[in-house]
PDB file of C-alpha atoms in Angstrom:
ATOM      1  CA  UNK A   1      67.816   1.650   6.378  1.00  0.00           C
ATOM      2  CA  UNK A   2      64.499   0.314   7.971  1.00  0.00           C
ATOM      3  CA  UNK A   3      63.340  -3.140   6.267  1.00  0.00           C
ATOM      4  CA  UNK A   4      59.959  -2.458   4.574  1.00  0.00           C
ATOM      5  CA  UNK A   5      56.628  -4.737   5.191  1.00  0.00           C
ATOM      6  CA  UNK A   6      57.276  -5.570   1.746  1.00  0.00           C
ATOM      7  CA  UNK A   7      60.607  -6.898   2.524  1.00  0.00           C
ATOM      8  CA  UNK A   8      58.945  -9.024   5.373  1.00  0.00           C
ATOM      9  CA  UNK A   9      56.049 -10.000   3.121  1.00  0.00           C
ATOM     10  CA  UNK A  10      58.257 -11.549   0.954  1.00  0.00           C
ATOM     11  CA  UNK A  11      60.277 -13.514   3.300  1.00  0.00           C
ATOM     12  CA  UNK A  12      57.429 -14.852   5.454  1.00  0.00           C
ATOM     13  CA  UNK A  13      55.709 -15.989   1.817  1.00  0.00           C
ATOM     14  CA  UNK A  14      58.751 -17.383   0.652  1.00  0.00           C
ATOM     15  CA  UNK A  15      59.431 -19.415   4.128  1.00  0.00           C
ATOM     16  CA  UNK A  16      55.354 -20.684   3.702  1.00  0.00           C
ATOM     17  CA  UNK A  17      55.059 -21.469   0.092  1.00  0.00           C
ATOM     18  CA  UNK A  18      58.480 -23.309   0.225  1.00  0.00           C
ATOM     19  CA  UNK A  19      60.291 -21.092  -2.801  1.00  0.00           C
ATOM     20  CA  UNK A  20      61.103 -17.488  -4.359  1.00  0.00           C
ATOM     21  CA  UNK A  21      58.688 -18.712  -7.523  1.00  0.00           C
ATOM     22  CA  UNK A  22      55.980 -20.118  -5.872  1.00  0.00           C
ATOM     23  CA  UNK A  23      55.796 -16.690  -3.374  1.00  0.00           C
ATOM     24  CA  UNK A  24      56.341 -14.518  -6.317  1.00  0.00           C
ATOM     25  CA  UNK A  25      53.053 -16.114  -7.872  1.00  0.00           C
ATOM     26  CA  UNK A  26      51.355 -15.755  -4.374  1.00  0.00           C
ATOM     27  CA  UNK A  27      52.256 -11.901  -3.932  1.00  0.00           C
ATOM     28  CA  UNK A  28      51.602 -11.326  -7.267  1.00  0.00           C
ATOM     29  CA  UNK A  29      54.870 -10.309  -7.940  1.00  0.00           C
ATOM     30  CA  UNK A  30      58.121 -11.354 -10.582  1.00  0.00           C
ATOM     31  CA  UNK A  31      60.651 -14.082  -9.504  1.00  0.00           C
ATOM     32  CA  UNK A  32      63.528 -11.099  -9.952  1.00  0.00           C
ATOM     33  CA  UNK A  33      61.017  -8.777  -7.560  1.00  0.00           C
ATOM     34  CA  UNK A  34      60.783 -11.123  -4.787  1.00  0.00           C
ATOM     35  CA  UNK A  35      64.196 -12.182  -4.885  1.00  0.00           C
ATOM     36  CA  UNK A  36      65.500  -8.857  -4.783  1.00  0.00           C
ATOM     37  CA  UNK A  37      63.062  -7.803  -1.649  1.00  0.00           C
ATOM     38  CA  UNK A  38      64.545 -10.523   0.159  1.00  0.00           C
ATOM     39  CA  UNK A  39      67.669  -9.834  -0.561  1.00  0.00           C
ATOM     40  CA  UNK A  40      67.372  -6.394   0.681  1.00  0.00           C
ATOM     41  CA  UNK A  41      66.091  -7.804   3.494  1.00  0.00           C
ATOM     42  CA  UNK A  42      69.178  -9.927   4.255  1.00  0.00           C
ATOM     43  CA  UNK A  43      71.289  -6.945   3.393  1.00  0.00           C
ATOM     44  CA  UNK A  44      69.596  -4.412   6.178  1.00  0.00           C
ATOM     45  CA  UNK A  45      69.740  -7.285   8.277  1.00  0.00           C
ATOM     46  CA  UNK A  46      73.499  -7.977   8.060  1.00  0.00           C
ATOM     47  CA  UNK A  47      72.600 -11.735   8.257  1.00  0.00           C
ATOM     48  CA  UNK A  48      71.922 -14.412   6.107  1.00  0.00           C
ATOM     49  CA  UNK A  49      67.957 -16.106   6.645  1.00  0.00           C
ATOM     50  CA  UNK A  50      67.671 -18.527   4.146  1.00  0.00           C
ATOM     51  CA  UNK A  51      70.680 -20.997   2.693  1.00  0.00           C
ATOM     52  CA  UNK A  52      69.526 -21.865  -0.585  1.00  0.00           C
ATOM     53  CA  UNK A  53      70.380 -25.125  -2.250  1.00  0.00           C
ATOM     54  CA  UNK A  54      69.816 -25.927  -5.534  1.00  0.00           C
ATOM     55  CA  UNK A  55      66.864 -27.859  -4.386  1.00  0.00           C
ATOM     56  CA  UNK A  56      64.801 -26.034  -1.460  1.00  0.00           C
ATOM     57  CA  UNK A  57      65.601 -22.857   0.807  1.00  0.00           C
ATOM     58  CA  UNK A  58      66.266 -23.673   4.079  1.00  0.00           C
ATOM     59  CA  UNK A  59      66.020 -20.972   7.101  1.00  0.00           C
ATOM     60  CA  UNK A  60      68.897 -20.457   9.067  1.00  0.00           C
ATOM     61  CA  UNK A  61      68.995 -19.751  12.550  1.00  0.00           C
ATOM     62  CA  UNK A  62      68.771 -16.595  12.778  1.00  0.00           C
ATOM     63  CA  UNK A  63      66.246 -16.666   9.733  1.00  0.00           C
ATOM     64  CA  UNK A  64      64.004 -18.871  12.363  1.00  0.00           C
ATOM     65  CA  UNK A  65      64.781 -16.479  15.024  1.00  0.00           C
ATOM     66  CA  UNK A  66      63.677 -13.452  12.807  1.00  0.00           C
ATOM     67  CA  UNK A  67      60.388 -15.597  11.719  1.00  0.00           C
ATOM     68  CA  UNK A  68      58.810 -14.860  14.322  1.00  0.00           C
ATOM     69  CA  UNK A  69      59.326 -11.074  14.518  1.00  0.00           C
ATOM     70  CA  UNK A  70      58.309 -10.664  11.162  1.00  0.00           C
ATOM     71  CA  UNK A  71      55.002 -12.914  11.710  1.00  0.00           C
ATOM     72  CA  UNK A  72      54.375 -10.707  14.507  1.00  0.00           C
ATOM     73  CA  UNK A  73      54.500  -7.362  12.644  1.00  0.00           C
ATOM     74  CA  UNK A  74      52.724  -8.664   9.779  1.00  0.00           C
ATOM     75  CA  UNK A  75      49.453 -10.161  12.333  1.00  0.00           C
ATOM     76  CA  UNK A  76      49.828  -6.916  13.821  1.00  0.00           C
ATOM     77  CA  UNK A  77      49.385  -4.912  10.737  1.00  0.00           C
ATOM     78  CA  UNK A  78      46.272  -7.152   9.704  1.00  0.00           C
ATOM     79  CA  UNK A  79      44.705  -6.617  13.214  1.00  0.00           C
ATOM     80  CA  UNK A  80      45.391  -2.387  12.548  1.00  0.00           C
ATOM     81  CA  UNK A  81      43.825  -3.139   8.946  1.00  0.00           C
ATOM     82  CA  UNK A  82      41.151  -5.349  10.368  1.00  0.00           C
ATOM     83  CA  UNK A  83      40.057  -2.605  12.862  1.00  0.00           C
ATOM     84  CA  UNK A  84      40.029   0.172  10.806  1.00  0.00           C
ATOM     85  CA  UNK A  85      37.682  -1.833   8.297  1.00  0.00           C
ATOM     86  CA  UNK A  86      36.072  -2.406  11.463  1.00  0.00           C
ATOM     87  CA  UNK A  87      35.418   1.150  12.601  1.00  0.00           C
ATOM     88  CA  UNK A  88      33.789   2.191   8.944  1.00  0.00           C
ATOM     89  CA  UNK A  89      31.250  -0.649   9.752  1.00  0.00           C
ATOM     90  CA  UNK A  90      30.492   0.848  13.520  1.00  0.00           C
ATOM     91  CA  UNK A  91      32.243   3.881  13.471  1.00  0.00           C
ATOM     92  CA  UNK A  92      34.043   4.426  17.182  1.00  0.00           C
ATOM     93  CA  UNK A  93      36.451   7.011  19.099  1.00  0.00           C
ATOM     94  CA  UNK A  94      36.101  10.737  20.841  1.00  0.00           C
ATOM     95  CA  UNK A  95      34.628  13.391  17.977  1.00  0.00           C
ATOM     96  CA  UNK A  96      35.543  16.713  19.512  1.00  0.00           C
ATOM     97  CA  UNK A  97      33.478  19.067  17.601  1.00  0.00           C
ATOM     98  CA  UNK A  98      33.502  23.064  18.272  1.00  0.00           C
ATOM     99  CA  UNK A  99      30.443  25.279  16.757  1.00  0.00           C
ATOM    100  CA  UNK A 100      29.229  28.807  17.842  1.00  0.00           C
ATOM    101  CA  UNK A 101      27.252  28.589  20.815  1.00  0.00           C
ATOM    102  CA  UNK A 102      23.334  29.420  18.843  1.00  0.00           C
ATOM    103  CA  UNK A 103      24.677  26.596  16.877  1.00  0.00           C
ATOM    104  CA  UNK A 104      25.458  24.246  18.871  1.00  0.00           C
ATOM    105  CA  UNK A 105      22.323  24.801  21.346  1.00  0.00           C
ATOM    106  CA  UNK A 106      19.658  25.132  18.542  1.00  0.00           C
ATOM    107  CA  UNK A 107      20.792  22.556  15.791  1.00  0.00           C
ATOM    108  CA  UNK A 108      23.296  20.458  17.237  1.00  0.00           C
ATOM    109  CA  UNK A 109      22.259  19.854  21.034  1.00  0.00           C
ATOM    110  CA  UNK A 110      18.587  18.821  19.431  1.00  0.00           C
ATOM    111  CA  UNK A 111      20.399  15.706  17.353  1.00  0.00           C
ATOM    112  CA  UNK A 112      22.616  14.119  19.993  1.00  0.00           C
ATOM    113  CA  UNK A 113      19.750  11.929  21.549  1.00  0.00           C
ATOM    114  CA  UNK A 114      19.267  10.484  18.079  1.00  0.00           C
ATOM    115  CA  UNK A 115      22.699  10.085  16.996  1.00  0.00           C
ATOM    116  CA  UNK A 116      24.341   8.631  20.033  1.00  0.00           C
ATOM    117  CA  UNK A 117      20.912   5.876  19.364  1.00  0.00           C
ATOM    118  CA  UNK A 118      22.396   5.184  16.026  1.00  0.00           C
ATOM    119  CA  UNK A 119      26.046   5.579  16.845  1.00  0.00           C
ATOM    120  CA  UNK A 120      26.724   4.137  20.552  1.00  0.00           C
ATOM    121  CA  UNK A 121      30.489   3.698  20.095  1.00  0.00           C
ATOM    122  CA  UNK A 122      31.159   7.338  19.405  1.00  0.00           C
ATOM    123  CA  UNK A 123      32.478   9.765  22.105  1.00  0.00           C
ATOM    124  CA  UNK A 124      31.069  13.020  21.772  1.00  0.00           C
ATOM    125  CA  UNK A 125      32.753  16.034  23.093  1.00  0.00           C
ATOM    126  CA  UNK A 126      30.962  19.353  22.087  1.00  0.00           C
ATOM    127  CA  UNK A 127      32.650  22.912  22.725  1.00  0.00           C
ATOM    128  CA  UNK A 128      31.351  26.170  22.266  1.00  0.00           C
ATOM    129  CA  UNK A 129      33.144  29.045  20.614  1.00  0.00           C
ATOM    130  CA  UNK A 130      31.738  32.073  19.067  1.00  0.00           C
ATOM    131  CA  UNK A 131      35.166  33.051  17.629  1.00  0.00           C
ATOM    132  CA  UNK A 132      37.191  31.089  14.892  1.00  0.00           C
ATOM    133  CA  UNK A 133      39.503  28.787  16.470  1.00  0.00           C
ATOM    134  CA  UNK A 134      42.842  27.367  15.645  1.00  0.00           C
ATOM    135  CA  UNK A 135      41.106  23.596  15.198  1.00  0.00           C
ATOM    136  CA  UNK A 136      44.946  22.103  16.154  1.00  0.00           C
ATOM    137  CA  UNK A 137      45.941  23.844  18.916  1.00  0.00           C
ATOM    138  CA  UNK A 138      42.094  22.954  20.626  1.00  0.00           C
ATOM    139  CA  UNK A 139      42.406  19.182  19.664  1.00  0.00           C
ATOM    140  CA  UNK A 140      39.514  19.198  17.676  1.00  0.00           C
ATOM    141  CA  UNK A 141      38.203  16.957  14.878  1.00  0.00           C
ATOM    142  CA  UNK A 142      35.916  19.431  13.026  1.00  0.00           C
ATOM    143  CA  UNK A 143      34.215  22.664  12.841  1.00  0.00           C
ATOM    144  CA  UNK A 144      30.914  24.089  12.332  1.00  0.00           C
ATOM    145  CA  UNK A 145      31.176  27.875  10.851  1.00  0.00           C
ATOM    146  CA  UNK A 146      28.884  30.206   9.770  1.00  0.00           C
ATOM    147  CA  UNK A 147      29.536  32.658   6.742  1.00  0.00           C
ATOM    148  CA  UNK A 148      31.808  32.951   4.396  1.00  0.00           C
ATOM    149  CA  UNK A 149      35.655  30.887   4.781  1.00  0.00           C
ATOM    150  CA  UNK A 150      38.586  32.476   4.529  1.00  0.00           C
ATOM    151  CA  UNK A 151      41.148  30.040   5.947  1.00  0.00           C
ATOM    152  CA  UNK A 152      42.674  28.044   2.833  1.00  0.00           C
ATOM    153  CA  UNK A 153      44.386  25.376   5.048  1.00  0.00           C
ATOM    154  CA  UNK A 154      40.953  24.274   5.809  1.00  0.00           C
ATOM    155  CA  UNK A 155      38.951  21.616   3.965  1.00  0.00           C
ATOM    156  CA  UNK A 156      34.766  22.282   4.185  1.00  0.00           C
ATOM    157  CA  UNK A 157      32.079  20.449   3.971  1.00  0.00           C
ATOM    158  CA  UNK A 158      29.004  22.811   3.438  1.00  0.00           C
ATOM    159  CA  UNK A 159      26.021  21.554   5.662  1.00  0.00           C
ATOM    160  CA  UNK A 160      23.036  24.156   4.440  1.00  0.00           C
ATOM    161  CA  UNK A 161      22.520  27.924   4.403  1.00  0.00           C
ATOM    162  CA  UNK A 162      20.422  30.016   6.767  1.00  0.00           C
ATOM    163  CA  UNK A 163      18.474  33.001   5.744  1.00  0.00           C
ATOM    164  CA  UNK A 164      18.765  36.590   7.913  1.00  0.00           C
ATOM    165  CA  UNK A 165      15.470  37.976   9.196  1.00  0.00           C
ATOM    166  CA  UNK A 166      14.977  41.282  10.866  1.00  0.00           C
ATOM    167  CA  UNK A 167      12.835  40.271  14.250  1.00  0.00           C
ATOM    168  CA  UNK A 168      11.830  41.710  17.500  1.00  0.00           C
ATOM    169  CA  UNK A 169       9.235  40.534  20.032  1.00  0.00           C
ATOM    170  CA  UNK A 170       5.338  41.313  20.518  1.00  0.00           C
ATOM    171  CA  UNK A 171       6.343  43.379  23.783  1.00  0.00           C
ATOM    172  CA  UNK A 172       9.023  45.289  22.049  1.00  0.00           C
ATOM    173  CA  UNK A 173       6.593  46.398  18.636  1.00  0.00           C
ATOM    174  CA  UNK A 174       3.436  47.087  21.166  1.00  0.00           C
ATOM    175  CA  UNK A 175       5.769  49.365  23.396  1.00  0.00           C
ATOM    176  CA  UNK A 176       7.396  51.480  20.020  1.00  0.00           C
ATOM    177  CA  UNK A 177       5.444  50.298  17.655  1.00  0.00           C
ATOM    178  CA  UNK A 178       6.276  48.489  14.183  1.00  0.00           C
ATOM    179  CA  UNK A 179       8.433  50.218  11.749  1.00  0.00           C
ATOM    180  CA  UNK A 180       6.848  50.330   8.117  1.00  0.00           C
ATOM    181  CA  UNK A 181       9.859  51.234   6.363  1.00  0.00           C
ATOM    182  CA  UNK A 182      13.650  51.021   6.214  1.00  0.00           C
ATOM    183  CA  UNK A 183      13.913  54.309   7.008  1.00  0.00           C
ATOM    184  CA  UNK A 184      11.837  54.134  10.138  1.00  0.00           C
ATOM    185  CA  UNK A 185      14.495  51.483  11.864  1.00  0.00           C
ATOM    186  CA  UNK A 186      16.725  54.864  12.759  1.00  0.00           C
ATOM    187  CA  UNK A 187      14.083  55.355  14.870  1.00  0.00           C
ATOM    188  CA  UNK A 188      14.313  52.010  16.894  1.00  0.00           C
ATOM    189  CA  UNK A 189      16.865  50.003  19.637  1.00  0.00           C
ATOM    190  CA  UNK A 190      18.877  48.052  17.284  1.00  0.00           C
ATOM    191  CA  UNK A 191      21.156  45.536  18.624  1.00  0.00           C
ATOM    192  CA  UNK A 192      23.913  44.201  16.479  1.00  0.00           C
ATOM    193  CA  UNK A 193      27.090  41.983  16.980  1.00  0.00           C
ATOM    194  CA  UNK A 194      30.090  44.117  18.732  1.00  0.00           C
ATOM    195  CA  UNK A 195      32.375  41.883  15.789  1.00  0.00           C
ATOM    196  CA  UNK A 196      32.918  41.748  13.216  1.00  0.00           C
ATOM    197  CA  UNK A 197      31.681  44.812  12.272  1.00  0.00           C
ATOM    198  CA  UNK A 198      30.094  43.254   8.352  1.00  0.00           C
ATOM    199  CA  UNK A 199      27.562  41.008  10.802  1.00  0.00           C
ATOM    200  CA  UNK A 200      25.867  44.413  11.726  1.00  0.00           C
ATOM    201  CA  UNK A 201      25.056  44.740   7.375  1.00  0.00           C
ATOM    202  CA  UNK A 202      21.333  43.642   7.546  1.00  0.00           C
ATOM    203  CA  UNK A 203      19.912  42.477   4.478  1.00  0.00           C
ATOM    204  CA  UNK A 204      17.924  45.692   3.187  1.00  0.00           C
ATOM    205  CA  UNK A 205      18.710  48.594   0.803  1.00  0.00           C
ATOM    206  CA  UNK A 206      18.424  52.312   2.686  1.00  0.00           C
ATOM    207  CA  UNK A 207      16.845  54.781   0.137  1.00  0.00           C
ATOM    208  CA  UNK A 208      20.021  55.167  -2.052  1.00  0.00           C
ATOM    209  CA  UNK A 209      20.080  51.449  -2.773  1.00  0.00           C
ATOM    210  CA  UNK A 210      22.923  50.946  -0.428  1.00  0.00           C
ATOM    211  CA  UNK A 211      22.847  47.830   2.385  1.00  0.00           C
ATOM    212  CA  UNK A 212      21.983  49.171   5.301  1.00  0.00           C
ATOM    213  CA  UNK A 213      24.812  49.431   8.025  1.00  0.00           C
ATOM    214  CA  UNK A 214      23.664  49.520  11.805  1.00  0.00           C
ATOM    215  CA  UNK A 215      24.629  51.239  14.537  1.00  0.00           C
ATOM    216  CA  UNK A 216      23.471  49.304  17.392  1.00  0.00           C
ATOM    217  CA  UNK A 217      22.318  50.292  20.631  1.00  0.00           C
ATOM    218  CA  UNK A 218      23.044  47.036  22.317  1.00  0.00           C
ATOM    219  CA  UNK A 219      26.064  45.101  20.909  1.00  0.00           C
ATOM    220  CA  UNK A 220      26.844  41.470  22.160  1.00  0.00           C
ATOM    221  CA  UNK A 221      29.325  39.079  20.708  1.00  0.00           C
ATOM    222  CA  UNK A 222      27.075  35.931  20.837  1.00  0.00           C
ATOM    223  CA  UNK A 223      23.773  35.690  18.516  1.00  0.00           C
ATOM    224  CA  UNK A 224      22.582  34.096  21.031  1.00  0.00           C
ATOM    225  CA  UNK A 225      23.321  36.872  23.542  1.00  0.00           C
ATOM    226  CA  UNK A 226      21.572  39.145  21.244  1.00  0.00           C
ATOM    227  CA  UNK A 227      18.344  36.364  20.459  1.00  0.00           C
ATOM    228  CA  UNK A 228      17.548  36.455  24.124  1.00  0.00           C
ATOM    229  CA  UNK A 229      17.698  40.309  24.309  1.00  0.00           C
ATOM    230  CA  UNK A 230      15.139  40.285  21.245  1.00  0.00           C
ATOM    231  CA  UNK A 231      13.356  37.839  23.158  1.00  0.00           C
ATOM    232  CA  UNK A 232      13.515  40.428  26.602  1.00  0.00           C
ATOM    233  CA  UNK A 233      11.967  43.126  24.286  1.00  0.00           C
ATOM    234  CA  UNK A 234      15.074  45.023  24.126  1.00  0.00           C
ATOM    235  CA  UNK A 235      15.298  45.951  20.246  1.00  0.00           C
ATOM    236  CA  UNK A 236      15.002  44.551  16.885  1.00  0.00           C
ATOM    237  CA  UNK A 237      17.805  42.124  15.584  1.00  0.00           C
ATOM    238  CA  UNK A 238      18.688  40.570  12.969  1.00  0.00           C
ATOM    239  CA  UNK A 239      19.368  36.699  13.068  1.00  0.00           C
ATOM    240  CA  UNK A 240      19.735  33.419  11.286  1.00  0.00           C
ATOM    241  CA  UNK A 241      16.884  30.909  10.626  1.00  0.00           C
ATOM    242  CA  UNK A 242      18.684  28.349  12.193  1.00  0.00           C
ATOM    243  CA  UNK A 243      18.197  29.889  15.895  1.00  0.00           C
ATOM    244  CA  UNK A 244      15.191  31.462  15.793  1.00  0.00           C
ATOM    245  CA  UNK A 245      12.868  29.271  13.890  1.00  0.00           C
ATOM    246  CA  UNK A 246      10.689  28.190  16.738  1.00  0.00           C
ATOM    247  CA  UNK A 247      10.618  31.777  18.216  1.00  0.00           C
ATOM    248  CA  UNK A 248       9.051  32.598  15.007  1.00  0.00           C
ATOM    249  CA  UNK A 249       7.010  29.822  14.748  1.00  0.00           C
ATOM    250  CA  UNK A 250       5.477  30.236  18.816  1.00  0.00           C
ATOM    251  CA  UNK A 251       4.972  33.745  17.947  1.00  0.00           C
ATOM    252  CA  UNK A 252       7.961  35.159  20.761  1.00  0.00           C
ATOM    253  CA  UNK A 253       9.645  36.988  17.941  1.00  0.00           C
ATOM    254  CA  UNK A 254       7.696  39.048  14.440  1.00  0.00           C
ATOM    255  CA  UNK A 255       9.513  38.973  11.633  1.00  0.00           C
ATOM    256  CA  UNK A 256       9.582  42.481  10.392  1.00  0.00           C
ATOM    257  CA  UNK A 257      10.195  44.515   6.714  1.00  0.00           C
ATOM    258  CA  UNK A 258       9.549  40.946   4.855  1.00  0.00           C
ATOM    259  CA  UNK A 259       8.983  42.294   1.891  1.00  0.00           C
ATOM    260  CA  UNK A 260      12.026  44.752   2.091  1.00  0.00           C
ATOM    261  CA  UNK A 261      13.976  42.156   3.197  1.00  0.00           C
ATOM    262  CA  UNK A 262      16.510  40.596   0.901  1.00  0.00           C
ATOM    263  CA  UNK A 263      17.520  36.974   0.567  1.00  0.00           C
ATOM    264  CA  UNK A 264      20.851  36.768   2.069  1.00  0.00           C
ATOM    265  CA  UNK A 265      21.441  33.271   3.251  1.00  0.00           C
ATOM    266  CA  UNK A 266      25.105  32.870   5.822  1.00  0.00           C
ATOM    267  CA  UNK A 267      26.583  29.625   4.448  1.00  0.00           C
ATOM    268  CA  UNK A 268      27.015  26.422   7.342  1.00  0.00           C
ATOM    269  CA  UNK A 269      30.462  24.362   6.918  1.00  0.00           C
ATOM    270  CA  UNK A 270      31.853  21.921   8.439  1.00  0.00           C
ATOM    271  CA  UNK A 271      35.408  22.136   8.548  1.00  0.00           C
ATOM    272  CA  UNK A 272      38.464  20.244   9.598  1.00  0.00           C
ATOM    273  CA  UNK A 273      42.427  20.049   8.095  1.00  0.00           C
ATOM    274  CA  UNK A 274      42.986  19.681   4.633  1.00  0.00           C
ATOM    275  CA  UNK A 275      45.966  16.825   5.452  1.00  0.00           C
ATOM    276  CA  UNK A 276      43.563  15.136   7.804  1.00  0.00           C
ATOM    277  CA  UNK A 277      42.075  11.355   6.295  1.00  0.00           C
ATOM    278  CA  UNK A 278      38.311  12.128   7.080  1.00  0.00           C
ATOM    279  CA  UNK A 279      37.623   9.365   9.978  1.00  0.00           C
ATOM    280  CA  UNK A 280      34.341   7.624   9.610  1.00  0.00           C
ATOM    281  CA  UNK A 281      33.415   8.855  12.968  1.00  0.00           C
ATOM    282  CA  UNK A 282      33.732  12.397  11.154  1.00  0.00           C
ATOM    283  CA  UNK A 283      32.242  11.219   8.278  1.00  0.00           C
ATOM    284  CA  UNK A 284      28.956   9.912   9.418  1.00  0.00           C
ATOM    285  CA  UNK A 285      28.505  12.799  11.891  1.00  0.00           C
ATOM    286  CA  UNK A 286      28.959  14.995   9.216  1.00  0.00           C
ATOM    287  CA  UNK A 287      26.066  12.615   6.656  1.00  0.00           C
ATOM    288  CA  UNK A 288      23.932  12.807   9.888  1.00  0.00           C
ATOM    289  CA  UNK A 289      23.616  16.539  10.677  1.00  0.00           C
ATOM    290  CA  UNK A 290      23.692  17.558   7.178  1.00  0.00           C
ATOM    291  CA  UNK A 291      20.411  15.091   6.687  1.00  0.00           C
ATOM    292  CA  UNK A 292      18.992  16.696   9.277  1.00  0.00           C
ATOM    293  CA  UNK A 293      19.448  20.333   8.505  1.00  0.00           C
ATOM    294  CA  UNK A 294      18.029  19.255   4.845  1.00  0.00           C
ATOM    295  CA  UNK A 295      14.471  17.748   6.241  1.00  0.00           C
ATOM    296  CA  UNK A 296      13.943  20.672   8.673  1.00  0.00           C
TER     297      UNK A 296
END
């Protein structure tokens, strides 16, 4: 059996305050306790540390010998203690973090300049994925996906919620025109997500109240792939707030069927491994883009 700190706690206490009953009132702790933690100690050791007298404990040689060590684990464990307290205060380390690649370019690329400022001791590592990834086998600390979780071994964090919008650009409307109704969009170049197939749902009701199901005439696997085709004046798409925003905004894509449009919003979580002890690098990169998502 392995000795315990507890086991060396007790012996280095009892060696400094001088005996069992003044350590056991130091560690907070009964006489019997302490006593039997050091006896276990002697026990694993095979050895005998201390000769007690009826007057005063007295370390043996090998108890002097052994001294040492155990001062040297226990300074050591304080140090590991002292710099994890340490990196709560001024969080530090490499935070590999994976998103899709629209995320990462339109909400998390914009916020590194600010966060490095307020967090100069963190490594940053960003990787694009527009697929789900196995966060283990890529080494990395968290996630960012978007829509609904299915993987229960995952912990989340939810960061916001982005709204869909059917859009295309001024070139593509003036060249086919602007649909006025649902049923007009059979009529158009739709371009939808080649998977999964529930991303090419858009957020309308066809005449029989049912959500409307594309079938696209462009399909990518990236939103963003299928933002900048939008953007060409290739077809109408439909995409999340969170990348298209300033497109709307500058006027390089219309927002189209508002009023037919429902409110569907695709969740944003952060995730990462339920058994994992959130780090406070983690932690405060998590508080700092879900701050910023809130005051856009």
């Amino acid at each position: 059996m392995k000795t315990t700190l507890e086991e060396l706690l007790a012996f280095v206490t009892v060696v400094d305050s001088g005996s069992i009953t003044a350590a056991a009132e130091q560690l907070g702790q009964t006489v019997s306790g302490t006593s039997r933690a050091l006896s276990r100690l002697e026990e694993k050791l095979d050895t005998t540390l201390l000769r007690r007298t009826t007057r005063r404990l007295e370390l043996t040689e090998e108890g002097l010998a052994f001294l040492t060590h155990a001062r040297g684990i226990l300074a050591a464990v304080d140090a590991a203690e002292d710099q994890m307290a340490l990196r709560r205060q001024r969080p530090a380390g490499r935070l590999r973090v994976n998103a899709a690649a629209p995320f990462m370019l339109h909400v998390i690329a914009p916020l590194v300049g600010e966060f490095r400022r307020q967090y100069p001791e963190i490594e940053l590592e960003l990787n694009s994925n527009d697929q789900i990834i196995d966060l283990l086998e890529q080494r990395t600390d968290l996630a960012i996906r978007i829509g609904p979780l299915r993987d229960s071994t995952l912990h989340a964090r939810p960061l916001g919620a982005s709204r869909l919008r059917i859009l295309a650009s001024p070139a593509y409307l003036a060249r086919h025109g602007t649909p006025a109704g649902v049923a007009e969009l059979a009529g158009h170049s739709l371009l939808g997500f080649s998977q999964p197939e529930t991303l090419n749902r858009w957020p309308l009701r066809d005449a029989g109240g049912e959500e409307v199901q594309i079938r696209p005439a462009v399909s990518a696997s990236s939103g963003e792939t299928l933002r900048q085709l939008a953007l060409a004046g290739e077809g109408i798409a439909c995409l999340a707030d969170f990348m298209t925003a300033a497109d709307r905004a500058e006027g390089r894509l219309m927002e189209l069927l508002a009023a037919e449009t429902l409110d569907v919003r695709q969740p944003i979580n952060a995730v990462y491994y339920r058994n994992t002890q959130l780090a406070a690098r983690i932690a405060c990169f998590l508080d700092f883009v879900a701050g910023q998502m809130r005051a856009q």
